[in-house]
PDB file of C-alpha atoms in Angstrom:
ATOM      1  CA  UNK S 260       0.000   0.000   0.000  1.00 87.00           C
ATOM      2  CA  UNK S 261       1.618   3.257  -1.140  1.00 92.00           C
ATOM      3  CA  UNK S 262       1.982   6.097   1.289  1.00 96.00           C
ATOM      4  CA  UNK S 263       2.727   9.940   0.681  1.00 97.00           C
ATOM      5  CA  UNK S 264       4.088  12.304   3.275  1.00 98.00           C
ATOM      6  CA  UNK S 265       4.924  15.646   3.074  1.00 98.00           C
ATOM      7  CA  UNK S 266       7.702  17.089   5.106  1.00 98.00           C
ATOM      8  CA  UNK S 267       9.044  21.364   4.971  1.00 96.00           C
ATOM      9  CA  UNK S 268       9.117  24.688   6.692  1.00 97.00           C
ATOM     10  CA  UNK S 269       5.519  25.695   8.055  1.00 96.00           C
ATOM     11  CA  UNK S 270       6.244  28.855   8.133  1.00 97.00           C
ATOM     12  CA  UNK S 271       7.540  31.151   4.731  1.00 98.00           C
ATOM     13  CA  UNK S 272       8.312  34.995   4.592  1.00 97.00           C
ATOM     14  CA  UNK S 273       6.651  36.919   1.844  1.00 97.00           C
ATOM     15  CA  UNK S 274       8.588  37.038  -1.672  1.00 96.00           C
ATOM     16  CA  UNK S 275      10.769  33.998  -0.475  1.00 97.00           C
ATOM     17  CA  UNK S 276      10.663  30.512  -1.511  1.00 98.00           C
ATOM     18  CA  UNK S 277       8.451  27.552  -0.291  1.00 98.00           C
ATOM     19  CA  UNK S 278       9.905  24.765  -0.681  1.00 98.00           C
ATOM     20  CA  UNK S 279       8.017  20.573   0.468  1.00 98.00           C
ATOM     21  CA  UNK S 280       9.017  17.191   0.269  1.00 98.00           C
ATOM     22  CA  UNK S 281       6.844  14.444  -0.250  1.00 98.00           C
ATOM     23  CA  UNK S 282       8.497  10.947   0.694  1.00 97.00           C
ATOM     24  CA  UNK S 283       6.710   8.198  -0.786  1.00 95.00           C
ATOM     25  CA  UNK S 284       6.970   4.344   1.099  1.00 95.00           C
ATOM     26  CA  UNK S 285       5.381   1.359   0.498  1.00 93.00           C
ATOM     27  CA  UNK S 286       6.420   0.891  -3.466  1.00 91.00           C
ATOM     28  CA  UNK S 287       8.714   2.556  -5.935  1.00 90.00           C
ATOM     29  CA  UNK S 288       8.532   6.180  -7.478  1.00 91.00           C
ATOM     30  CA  UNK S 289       9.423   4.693 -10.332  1.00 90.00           C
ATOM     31  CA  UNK S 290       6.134   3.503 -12.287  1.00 82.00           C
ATOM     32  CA  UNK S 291       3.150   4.564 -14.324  1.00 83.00           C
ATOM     33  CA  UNK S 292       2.406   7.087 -11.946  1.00 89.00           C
ATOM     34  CA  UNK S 293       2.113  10.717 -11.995  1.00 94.00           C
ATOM     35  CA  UNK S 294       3.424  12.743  -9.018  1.00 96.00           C
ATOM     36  CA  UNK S 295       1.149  15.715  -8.372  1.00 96.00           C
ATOM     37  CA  UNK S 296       1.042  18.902  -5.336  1.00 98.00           C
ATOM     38  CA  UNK S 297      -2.228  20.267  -4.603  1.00 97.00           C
ATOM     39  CA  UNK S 298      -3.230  23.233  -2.388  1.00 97.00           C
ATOM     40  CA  UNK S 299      -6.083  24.330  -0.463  1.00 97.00           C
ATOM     41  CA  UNK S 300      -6.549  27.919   0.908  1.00 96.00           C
ATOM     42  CA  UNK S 301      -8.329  27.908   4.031  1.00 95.00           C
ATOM     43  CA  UNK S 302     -11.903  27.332   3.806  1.00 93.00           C
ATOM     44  CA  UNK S 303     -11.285  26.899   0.004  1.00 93.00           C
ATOM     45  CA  UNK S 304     -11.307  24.579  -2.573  1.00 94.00           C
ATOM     46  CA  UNK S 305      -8.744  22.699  -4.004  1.00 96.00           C
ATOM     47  CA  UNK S 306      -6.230  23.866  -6.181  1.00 95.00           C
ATOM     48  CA  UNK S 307      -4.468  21.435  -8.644  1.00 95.00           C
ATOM     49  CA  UNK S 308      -0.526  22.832  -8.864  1.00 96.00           C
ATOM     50  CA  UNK S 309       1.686  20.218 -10.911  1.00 95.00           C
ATOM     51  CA  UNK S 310       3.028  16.801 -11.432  1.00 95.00           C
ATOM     52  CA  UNK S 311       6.191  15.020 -12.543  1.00 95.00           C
ATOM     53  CA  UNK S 312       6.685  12.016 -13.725  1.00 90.00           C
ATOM     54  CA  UNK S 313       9.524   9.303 -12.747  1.00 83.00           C
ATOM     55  CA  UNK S 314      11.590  10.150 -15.984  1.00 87.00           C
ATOM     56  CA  UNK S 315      11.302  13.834 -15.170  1.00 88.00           C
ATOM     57  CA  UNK S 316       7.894  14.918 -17.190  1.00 92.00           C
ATOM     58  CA  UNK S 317       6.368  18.618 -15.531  1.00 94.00           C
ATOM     59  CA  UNK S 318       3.128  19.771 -16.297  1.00 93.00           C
ATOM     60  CA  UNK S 319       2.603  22.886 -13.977  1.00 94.00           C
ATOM     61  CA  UNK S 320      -0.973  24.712 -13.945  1.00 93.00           C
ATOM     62  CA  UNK S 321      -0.530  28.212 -15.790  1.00 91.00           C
ATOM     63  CA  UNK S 322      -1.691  30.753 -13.078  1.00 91.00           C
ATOM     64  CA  UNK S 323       1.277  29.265 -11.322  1.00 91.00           C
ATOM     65  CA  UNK S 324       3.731  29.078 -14.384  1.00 72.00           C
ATOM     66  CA  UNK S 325       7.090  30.695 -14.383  1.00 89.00           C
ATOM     67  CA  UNK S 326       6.927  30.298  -9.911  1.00 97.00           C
ATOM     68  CA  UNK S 327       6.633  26.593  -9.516  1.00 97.00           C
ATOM     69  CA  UNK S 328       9.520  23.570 -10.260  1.00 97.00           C
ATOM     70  CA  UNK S 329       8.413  19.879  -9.279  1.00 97.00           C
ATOM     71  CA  UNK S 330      11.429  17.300  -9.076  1.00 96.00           C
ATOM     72  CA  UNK S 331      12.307  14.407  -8.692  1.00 94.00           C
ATOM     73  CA  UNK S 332      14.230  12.206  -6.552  1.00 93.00           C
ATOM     74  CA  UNK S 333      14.159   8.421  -6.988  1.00 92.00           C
ATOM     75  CA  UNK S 334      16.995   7.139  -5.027  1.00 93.00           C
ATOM     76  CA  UNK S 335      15.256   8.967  -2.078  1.00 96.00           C
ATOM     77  CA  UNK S 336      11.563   7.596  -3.332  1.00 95.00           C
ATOM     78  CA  UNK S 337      11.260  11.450  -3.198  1.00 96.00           C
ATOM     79  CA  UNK S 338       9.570  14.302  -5.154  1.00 96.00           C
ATOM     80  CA  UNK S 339       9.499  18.081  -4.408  1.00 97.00           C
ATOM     81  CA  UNK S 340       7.944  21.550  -4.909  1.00 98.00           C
ATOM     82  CA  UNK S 341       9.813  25.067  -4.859  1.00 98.00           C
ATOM     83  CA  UNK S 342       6.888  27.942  -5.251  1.00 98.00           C
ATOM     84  CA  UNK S 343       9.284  31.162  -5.946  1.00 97.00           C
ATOM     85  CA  UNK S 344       7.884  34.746  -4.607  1.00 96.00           C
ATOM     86  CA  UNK S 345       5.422  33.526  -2.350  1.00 97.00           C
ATOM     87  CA  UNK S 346       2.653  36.097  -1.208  1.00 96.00           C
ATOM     88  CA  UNK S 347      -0.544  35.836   1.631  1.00 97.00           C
ATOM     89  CA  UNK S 348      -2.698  34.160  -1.129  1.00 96.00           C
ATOM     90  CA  UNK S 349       0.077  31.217  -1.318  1.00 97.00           C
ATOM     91  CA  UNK S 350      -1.030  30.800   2.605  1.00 98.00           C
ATOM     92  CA  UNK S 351      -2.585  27.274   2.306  1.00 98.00           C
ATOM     93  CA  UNK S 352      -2.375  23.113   2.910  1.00 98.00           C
ATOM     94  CA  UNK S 353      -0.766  21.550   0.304  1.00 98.00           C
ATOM     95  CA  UNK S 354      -0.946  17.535  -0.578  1.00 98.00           C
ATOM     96  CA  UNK S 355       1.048  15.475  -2.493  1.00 98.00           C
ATOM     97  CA  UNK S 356      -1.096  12.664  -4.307  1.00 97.00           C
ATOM     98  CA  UNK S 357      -0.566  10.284  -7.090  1.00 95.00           C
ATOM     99  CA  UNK S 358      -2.211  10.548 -10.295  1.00 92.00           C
ATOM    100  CA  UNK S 359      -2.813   6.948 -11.944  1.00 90.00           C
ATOM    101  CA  UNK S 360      -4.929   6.913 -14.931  1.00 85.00           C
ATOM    102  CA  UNK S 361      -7.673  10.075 -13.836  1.00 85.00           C
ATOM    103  CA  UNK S 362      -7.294   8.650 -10.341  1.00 90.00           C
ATOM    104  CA  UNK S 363      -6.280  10.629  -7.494  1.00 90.00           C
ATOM    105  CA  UNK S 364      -4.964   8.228  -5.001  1.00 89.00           C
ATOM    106  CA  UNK S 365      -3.715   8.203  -2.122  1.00 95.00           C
ATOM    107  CA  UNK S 366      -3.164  11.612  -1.012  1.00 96.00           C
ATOM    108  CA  UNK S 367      -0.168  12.977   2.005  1.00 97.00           C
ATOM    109  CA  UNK S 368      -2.258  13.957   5.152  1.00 97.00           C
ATOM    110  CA  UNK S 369      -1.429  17.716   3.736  1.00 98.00           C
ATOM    111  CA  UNK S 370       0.983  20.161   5.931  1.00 98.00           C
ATOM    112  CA  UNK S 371       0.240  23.839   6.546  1.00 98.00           C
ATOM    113  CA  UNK S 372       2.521  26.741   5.195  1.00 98.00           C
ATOM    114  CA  UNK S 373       1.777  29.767   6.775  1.00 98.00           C
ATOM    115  CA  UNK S 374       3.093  33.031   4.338  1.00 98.00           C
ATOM    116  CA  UNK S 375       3.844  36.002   6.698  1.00 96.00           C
ATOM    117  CA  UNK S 376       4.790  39.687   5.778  1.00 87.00           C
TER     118      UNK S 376
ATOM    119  CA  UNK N1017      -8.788  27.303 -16.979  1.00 72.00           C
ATOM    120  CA  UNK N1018     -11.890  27.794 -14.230  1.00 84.00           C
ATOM    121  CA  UNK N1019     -12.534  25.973 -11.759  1.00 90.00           C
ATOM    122  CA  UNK N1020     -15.716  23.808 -12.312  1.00 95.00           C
ATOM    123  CA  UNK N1021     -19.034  24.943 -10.722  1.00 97.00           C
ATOM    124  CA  UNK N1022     -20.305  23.040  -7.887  1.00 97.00           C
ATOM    125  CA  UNK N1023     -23.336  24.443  -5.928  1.00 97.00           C
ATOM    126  CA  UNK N1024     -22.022  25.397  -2.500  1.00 97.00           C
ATOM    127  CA  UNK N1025     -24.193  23.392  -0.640  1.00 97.00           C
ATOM    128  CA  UNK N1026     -26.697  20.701  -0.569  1.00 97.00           C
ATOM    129  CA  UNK N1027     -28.712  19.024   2.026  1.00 96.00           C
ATOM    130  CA  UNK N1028     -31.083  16.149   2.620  1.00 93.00           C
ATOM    131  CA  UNK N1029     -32.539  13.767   5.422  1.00 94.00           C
ATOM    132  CA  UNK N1030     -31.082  10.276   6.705  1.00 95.00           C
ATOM    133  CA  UNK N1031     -32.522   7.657   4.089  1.00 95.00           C
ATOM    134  CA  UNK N1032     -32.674  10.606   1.334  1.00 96.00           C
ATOM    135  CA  UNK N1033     -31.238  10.594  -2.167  1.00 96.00           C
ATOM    136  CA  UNK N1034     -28.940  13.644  -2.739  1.00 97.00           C
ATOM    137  CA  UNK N1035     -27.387  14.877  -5.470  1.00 98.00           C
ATOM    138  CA  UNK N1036     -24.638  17.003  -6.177  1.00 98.00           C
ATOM    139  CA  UNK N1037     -23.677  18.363  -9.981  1.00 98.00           C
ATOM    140  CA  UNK N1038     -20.368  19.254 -11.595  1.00 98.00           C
ATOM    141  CA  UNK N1039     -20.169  21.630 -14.551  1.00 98.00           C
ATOM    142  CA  UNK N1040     -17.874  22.281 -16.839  1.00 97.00           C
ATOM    143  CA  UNK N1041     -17.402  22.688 -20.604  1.00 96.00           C
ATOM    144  CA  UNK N1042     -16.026  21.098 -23.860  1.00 95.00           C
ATOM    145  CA  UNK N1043     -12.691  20.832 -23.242  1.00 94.00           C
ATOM    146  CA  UNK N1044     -12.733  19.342 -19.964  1.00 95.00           C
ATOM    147  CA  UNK N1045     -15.663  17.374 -18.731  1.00 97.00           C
ATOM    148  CA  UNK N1046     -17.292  17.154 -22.034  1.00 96.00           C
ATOM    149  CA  UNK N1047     -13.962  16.242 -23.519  1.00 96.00           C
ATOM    150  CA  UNK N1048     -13.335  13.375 -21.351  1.00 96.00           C
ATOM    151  CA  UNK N1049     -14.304  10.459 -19.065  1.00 96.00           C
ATOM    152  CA  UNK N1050     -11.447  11.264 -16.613  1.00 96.00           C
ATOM    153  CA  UNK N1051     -13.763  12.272 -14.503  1.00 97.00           C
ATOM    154  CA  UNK N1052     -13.370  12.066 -10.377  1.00 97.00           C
ATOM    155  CA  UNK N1053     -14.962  12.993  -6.932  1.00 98.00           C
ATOM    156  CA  UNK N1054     -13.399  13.347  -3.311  1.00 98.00           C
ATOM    157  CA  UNK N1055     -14.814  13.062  -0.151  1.00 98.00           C
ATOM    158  CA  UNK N1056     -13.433  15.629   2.525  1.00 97.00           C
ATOM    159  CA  UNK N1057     -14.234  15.481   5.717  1.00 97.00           C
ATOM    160  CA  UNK N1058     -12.595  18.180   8.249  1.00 95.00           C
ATOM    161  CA  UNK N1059      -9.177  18.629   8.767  1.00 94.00           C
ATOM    162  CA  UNK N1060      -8.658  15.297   6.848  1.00 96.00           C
ATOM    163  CA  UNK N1061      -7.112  14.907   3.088  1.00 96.00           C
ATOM    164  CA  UNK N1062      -9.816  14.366  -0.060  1.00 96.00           C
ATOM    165  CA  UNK N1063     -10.915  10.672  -0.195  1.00 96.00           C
ATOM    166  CA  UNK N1064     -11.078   9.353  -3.775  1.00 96.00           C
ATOM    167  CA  UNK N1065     -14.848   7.797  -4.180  1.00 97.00           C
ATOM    168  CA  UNK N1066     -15.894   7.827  -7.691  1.00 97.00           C
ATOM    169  CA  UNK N1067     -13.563   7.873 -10.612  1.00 96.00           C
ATOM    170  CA  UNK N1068     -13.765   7.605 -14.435  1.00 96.00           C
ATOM    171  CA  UNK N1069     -16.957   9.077 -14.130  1.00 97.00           C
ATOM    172  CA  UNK N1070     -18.992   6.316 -12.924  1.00 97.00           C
ATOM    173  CA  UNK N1071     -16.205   3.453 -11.217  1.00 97.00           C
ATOM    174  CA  UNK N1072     -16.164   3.047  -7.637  1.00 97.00           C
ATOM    175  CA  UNK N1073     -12.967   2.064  -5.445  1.00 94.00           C
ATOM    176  CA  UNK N1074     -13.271  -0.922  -3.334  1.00 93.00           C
ATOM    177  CA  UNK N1075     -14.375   0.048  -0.320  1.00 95.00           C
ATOM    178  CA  UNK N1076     -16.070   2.791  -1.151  1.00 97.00           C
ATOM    179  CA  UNK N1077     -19.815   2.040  -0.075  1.00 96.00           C
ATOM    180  CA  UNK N1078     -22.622   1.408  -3.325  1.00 96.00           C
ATOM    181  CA  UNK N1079     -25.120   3.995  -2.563  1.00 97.00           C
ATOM    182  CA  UNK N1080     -22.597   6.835  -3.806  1.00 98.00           C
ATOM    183  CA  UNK N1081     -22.402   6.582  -7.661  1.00 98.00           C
ATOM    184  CA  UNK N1082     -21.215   8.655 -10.799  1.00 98.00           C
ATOM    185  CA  UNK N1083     -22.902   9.748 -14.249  1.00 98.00           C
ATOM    186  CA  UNK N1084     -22.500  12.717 -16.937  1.00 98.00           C
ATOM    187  CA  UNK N1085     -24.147  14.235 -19.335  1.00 97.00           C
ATOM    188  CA  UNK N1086     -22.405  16.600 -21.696  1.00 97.00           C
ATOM    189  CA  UNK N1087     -20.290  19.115 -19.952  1.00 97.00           C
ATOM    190  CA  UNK N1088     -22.017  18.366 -16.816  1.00 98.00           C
ATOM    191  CA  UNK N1089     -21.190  15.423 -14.002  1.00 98.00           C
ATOM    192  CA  UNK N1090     -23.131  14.583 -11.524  1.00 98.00           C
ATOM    193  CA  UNK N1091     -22.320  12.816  -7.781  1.00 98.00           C
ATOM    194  CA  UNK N1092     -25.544  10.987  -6.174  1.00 98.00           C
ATOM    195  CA  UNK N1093     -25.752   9.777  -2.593  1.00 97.00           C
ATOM    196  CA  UNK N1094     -28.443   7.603  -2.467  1.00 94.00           C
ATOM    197  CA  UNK N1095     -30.106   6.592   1.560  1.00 93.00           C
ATOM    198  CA  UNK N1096     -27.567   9.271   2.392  1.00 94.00           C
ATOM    199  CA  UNK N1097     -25.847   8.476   6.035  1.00 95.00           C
ATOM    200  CA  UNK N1098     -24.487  10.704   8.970  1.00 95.00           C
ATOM    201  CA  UNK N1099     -20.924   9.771   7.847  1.00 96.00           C
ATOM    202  CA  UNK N1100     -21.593  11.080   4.354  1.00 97.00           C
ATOM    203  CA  UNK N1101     -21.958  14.958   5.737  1.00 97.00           C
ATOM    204  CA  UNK N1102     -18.917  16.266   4.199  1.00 97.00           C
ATOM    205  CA  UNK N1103     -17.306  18.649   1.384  1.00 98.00           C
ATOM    206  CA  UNK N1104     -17.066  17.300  -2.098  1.00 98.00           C
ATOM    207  CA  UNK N1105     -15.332  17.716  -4.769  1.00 98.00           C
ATOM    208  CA  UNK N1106     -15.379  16.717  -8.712  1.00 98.00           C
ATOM    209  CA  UNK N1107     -12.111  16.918 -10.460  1.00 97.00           C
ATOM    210  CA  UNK N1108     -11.319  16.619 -14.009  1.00 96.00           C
ATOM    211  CA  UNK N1109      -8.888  16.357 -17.257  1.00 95.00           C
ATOM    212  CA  UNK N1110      -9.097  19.452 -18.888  1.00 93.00           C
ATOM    213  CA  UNK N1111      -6.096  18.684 -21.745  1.00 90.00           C
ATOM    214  CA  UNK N1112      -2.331  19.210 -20.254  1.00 83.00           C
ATOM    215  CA  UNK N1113      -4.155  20.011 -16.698  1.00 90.00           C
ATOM    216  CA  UNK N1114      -6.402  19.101 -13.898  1.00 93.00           C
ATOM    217  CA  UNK N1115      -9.363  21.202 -12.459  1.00 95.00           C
ATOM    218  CA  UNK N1116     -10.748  20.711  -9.452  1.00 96.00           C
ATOM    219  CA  UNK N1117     -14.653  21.815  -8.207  1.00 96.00           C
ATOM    220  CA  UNK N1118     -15.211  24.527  -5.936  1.00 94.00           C
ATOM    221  CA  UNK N1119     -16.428  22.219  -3.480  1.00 96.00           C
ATOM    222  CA  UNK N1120     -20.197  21.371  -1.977  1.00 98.00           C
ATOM    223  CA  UNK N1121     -21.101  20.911   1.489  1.00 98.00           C
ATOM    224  CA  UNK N1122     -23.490  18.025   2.053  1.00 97.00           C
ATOM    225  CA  UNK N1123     -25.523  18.107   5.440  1.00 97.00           C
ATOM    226  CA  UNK N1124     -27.304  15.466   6.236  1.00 95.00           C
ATOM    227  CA  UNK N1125     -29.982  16.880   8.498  1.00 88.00           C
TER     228      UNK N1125
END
């Protein structure tokens, strides 16, 4: 059974950068799967924000395009997320999940990042 | 690219059939079957419960079920259950990206 968690800072200053982990256990990086961060505003919605692929494939969504860089790491069954010039509306709790097919699943239990000024 | 438009809430009595709709246009739900739904209940991450428009997970309980009908999907609890008061959302292939519902609250009164 695969398992995502997402490790980083909780806590970013405005116009730095935010930068997660997600560590994935139970089975290999490495497979037909696509590696995705999400993000949720408080008392919002969900926010799709990227994946990557094993071999290194990005697609990032464009209101975030030319701020956001999903890697990879598979000898540490790793993949992160650097978000560049973060501002108050970056304030949110972002998941890592993995995209199989149109299939979202399973999901990190999601970590807080707090953007302050 | 939008999000899709879910109504913001919904509500029905225990036993009661609810449903909750999903809309979107040509290039994303009416483009495609890669359609999905998550449960999300507070504090918690998004459970997947319906995906490919219609296919349910094991362990994911029969009386929740998928459909769709041009640019529009739809979520329906039916003999809808305490544990099924929650925020949903649909999610779906729009081309190179994903797009995610605004989200409905279902309370089961």
């Amino acid at each position: 059974q695969v398992q995502l968690q997402e490790s980083g800072p909780g806590l970013v200053k405005s116009s730095e950068t935010l930068s997660l982990t997600c560590t994935v256990s139970g089975g290999s990086i490495v497979g037909p799967h696509y590696w995705n961060w999400i993000r949720q505003p408080p008392g919002k919605g969900l926010e799709w924000i990227g994946f990557i692929s094993y071999s290194g494939s990005t697609y990032y969504n464009p209101s975030l395009r030319g701020r956001v860089t999903i890697s990879v790491n598979t000898s540490k069954n790793q993949f992160s997320l650097k978000l560049n010039f973060v501002t108050a509306a970056d304030t949110a709790v972002y998941y890592c999940a993995s995209l199989r097919g149109g299939t979202y699943s399973p999901w990190g239990q999601g970590t807080p990042v707090t953007v302050s000024s | 690219q939008s999000a899709l438009t879910q109504p913001r809430s919904v509500s029905g009595s225990p036993g009661q059939s609810v449903t909750i709709s999903c809309t979107g246009t040509s290039g994303d739900i009416g483009a495609y079957d890669y359609v999905s739904w998550y449960q999300q209940h507070p504090g918690k991450a998004p459970k997947l419960m319906i995906y490919d428009v219609f296919k349910r997970p094991s362990g994911v309980p029969d009386r929740f079920s998928g459909s769709k009908s041009g640019n529009t999907a739809s979520l329906t609890v039916s003999a809808s259950q305490a544990e099924d008061e929650a925020d949903y959302y649909c999610c779906a292939y729009a081309g190179t990206l994903w797009v995610f519902g605004e989200g409905t609250t279902l309370t089961v009164l």
